mmCIF file of C-alpha atoms in Angstrom:
data_model
loop_
_atom_site.group_PDB
_atom_site.id
_atom_site.type_symbol
_atom_site.label_atom_id
_atom_site.label_comp_id
_atom_site.label_asym_id
_atom_site.label_seq_id
_atom_site.Cartn_x
_atom_site.Cartn_y
_atom_site.Cartn_z
ATOM 1 C CA MET O 296 32.486 15.148 6.426
ATOM 2 C CA GLN O 297 29.494 13.494 4.764
ATOM 3 C CA ASP O 298 29.326 13.197 0.995
ATOM 4 C CA LEU O 299 26.270 15.192 -0.117
ATOM 5 C CA ARG O 300 25.990 13.831 -3.648
ATOM 6 C CA PRO O 301 22.700 12.017 -4.355
ATOM 7 C CA ILE O 302 22.803 8.245 -4.196
ATOM 8 C CA PRO O 303 21.854 6.696 -7.558
ATOM 9 C CA PRO O 304 18.884 4.328 -7.453
ATOM 10 C CA PRO O 305 19.675 0.615 -7.550
ATOM 11 C CA VAL O 306 20.100 -0.874 -11.018
ATOM 12 C CA LYS O 307 17.011 -2.712 -12.201
ATOM 13 C CA SER O 308 16.366 -5.031 -15.088
ATOM 14 C CA LYS O 309 13.695 -4.585 -17.759
ATOM 15 C CA GLU O 310 11.514 -7.276 -16.140
ATOM 16 C CA GLU O 311 11.510 -5.502 -12.777
ATOM 17 C CA ILE O 312 9.211 -2.782 -11.526
ATOM 18 C CA LEU O 313 9.662 -0.579 -8.467
ATOM 19 C CA LEU O 314 6.670 -0.502 -6.117
ATOM 20 C CA PHE O 315 6.131 1.586 -2.987
ATOM 21 C CA PHE O 316 4.230 0.188 -0.004
ATOM 22 C CA LYS O 317 1.999 1.749 2.639
ATOM 23 C CA LEU O 318 0.516 -0.112 5.601
ATOM 24 C CA TYR O 319 -3.013 0.684 6.769
ATOM 25 C CA ASP O 320 -3.928 0.088 10.409
ATOM 26 C CA PRO O 321 -7.755 0.213 10.830
ATOM 27 C CA LEU O 322 -7.418 0.310 14.643
ATOM 28 C CA LYS O 323 -5.332 3.502 14.566
ATOM 29 C CA GLU O 324 -6.914 4.753 11.323
ATOM 30 C CA GLU O 325 -3.401 5.372 10.064
ATOM 31 C CA LEU O 326 -1.730 4.844 6.691
ATOM 32 C CA ARG O 327 2.070 4.943 6.713
ATOM 33 C CA TYR O 328 4.925 4.288 4.298
ATOM 34 C CA VAL O 329 6.800 1.068 5.052
ATOM 35 C CA GLY O 330 9.175 0.660 2.131
ATOM 36 C CA ARG O 331 9.785 -0.183 -1.503
ATOM 37 C CA LEU O 332 10.555 -3.345 -3.424
ATOM 38 C CA PHE O 333 11.686 -4.324 -6.885
ATOM 39 C CA VAL O 334 9.429 -7.107 -8.152
ATOM 40 C CA LYS O 335 9.357 -9.123 -11.361
ATOM 41 C CA ALA O 336 6.558 -7.812 -13.608
ATOM 42 C CA ASN O 337 5.541 -11.396 -14.362
ATOM 43 C CA GLY O 338 5.748 -12.405 -10.690
ATOM 44 C CA LYS O 339 2.660 -12.586 -8.484
ATOM 45 C CA PRO O 340 1.776 -10.452 -5.448
ATOM 46 C CA GLY O 341 1.337 -13.680 -3.462
ATOM 47 C CA GLU O 342 5.106 -14.229 -3.777
ATOM 48 C CA ILE O 343 5.986 -11.098 -1.771
ATOM 49 C CA LEU O 344 3.512 -11.484 1.109
ATOM 50 C CA THR O 345 6.172 -12.827 3.487
ATOM 51 C CA LYS O 346 8.403 -9.833 2.679
ATOM 52 C CA LEU O 347 5.506 -7.391 3.234
ATOM 53 C CA ASN O 348 4.684 -9.051 6.569
ATOM 54 C CA GLU O 349 8.344 -8.674 7.540
ATOM 55 C CA MET O 350 8.376 -4.969 6.516
ATOM 56 C CA SER O 351 5.311 -4.308 8.671
ATOM 57 C CA GLY O 352 6.307 -6.380 11.705
ATOM 58 C CA PHE O 353 3.581 -9.006 11.187
ATOM 59 C CA GLY O 354 4.084 -12.739 11.547
ATOM 60 C CA PRO O 355 5.235 -14.485 8.318
ATOM 61 C CA GLU O 356 1.856 -16.236 7.837
ATOM 62 C CA GLU O 357 -0.378 -13.179 8.428
ATOM 63 C CA GLU O 358 -3.137 -12.882 5.805
ATOM 64 C CA ILE O 359 -3.030 -9.472 4.157
ATOM 65 C CA GLU O 360 -5.105 -7.641 1.557
ATOM 66 C CA LEU O 361 -3.518 -5.520 -1.168
ATOM 67 C CA PHE O 362 -4.879 -2.402 -2.874
ATOM 68 C CA GLU O 363 -3.431 -0.175 -5.560
ATOM 69 C CA GLU O 364 -3.666 3.531 -4.738
ATOM 70 C CA ILE O 365 -4.311 4.791 -8.257
ATOM 71 C CA LYS O 366 -5.081 8.436 -7.613
ATOM 72 C CA PHE O 367 -6.307 10.728 -4.884
ATOM 73 C CA GLU O 368 -7.404 13.855 -6.785
ATOM 74 C CA PRO O 369 -9.917 14.868 -7.997
ATOM 75 C CA LYS O 370 -11.538 11.581 -6.956
ATOM 76 C CA VAL O 371 -10.123 8.674 -4.973
ATOM 77 C CA MET O 372 -9.346 5.596 -7.059
ATOM 78 C CA CYS O 373 -8.212 2.536 -5.154
ATOM 79 C CA GLU O 374 -8.576 -1.018 -6.465
ATOM 80 C CA HIS O 375 -8.215 -4.443 -4.894
ATOM 81 C CA ILE O 376 -5.187 -6.390 -6.177
ATOM 82 C CA ASP O 377 -5.700 -10.013 -7.179
ATOM 83 C CA LYS O 378 -2.839 -11.976 -5.564
ATOM 84 C CA LYS O 379 -3.219 -14.776 -8.148
ATOM 85 C CA LEU O 380 -2.635 -12.520 -11.170
ATOM 86 C CA THR O 381 0.822 -11.247 -12.100
ATOM 87 C CA PHE O 382 1.858 -7.690 -11.257
ATOM 88 C CA ARG O 383 1.509 -6.909 -14.965
ATOM 89 C CA GLY O 384 -1.917 -8.614 -15.012
ATOM 90 C CA ASN O 385 -2.957 -6.271 -12.182
ATOM 91 C CA GLN O 386 -1.768 -3.375 -14.406
ATOM 92 C CA LEU O 387 0.962 -2.418 -11.934
ATOM 93 C CA GLU O 388 3.973 -0.510 -13.211
ATOM 94 C CA ASP O 389 7.021 1.432 -12.029
ATOM 95 C CA GLY O 390 6.306 3.850 -9.201
ATOM 96 C CA ASP O 391 2.866 2.499 -8.279
ATOM 97 C CA ILE O 392 1.763 2.607 -4.649
ATOM 98 C CA ILE O 393 0.425 -0.524 -2.975
ATOM 99 C CA CYS O 394 -1.509 -0.126 0.265
ATOM 100 C CA PHE O 395 -1.991 -3.226 2.381
ATOM 101 C CA GLN O 396 -3.603 -4.263 5.634
ATOM 102 C CA LYS O 397 -4.272 -7.351 7.715
ATOM 103 C CA LEU O 398 -7.263 -9.278 6.458
ATOM 104 C CA PRO O 399 -10.228 -8.268 8.657
ATOM 105 C CA GLN O 400 -11.114 -11.025 11.135
ATOM 106 C CA VAL O 401 -14.281 -12.894 10.165
ATOM 107 C CA GLY O 402 -16.891 -12.516 12.873
ATOM 108 C CA SER O 403 -15.006 -9.707 14.595
ATOM 109 C CA SER O 404 -17.527 -7.864 16.750
ATOM 110 C CA GLU O 405 -15.571 -4.615 16.682
ATOM 111 C CA GLN O 406 -16.903 -2.160 14.112
ATOM 112 C CA ARG O 407 -14.346 0.043 12.431
ATOM 113 C CA HIS O 408 -15.204 3.455 11.005
ATOM 114 C CA TYR O 409 -12.916 2.759 8.040
ATOM 115 C CA PRO O 410 -12.375 -1.006 7.875
ATOM 116 C CA ASP O 411 -10.296 -0.992 4.681
ATOM 117 C CA VAL O 412 -7.902 1.109 2.614
ATOM 118 C CA PRO O 413 -10.517 2.412 0.096
ATOM 119 C CA SER O 414 -12.899 3.621 2.838
ATOM 120 C CA PHE O 415 -10.038 5.324 4.702
ATOM 121 C CA LEU O 416 -8.729 7.084 1.571
ATOM 122 C CA GLU O 417 -12.280 8.253 0.802
ATOM 123 C CA TYR O 418 -12.580 9.605 4.360
ATOM 124 C CA VAL O 419 -9.242 11.483 4.178
ATOM 125 C CA HIS O 420 -10.143 12.891 0.764
ATOM 126 C CA ASN O 421 -13.561 14.141 1.911
ATOM 127 C CA ARG O 422 -12.802 15.434 5.391
ATOM 128 C CA GLN O 423 -12.674 19.135 5.979
ATOM 129 C CA VAL O 424 -10.207 20.620 8.395
ATOM 130 C CA PHE O 425 -11.596 23.432 10.507
ATOM 131 C CA CYS O 426 -9.307 25.809 12.301
ATOM 132 C CA GLU O 427 -10.045 28.574 14.736
ATOM 133 C CA LEU O 428 -9.095 32.077 13.700
#
């Protein structure tokens, strides 16, 4: 029989923050959860790119863009993350959500309705769902 007691979260140090990650696919217009990571607050987002590529099934050298999903209601707030600043310098803290995507190809002739995370979140926030009665 399975033990139904909750599993305690991993132990983390004071310098670490827990971040959650979502991958945006502009081709499918889909945003999905891919995992979580403990990072050093004084570390830089550039240091975890290989891990994020691994979590999303990309090649280790894939260029990706990072955005912080700050809030969704009443208005979408989503900001670009500077990979050269520290996590703390980007004002990231425990429990924050990072959305990421492949860097759009320069000169790509294909137009996307929602080419990046902020435009997609804005679309989802503003769309109205109609149902037949």
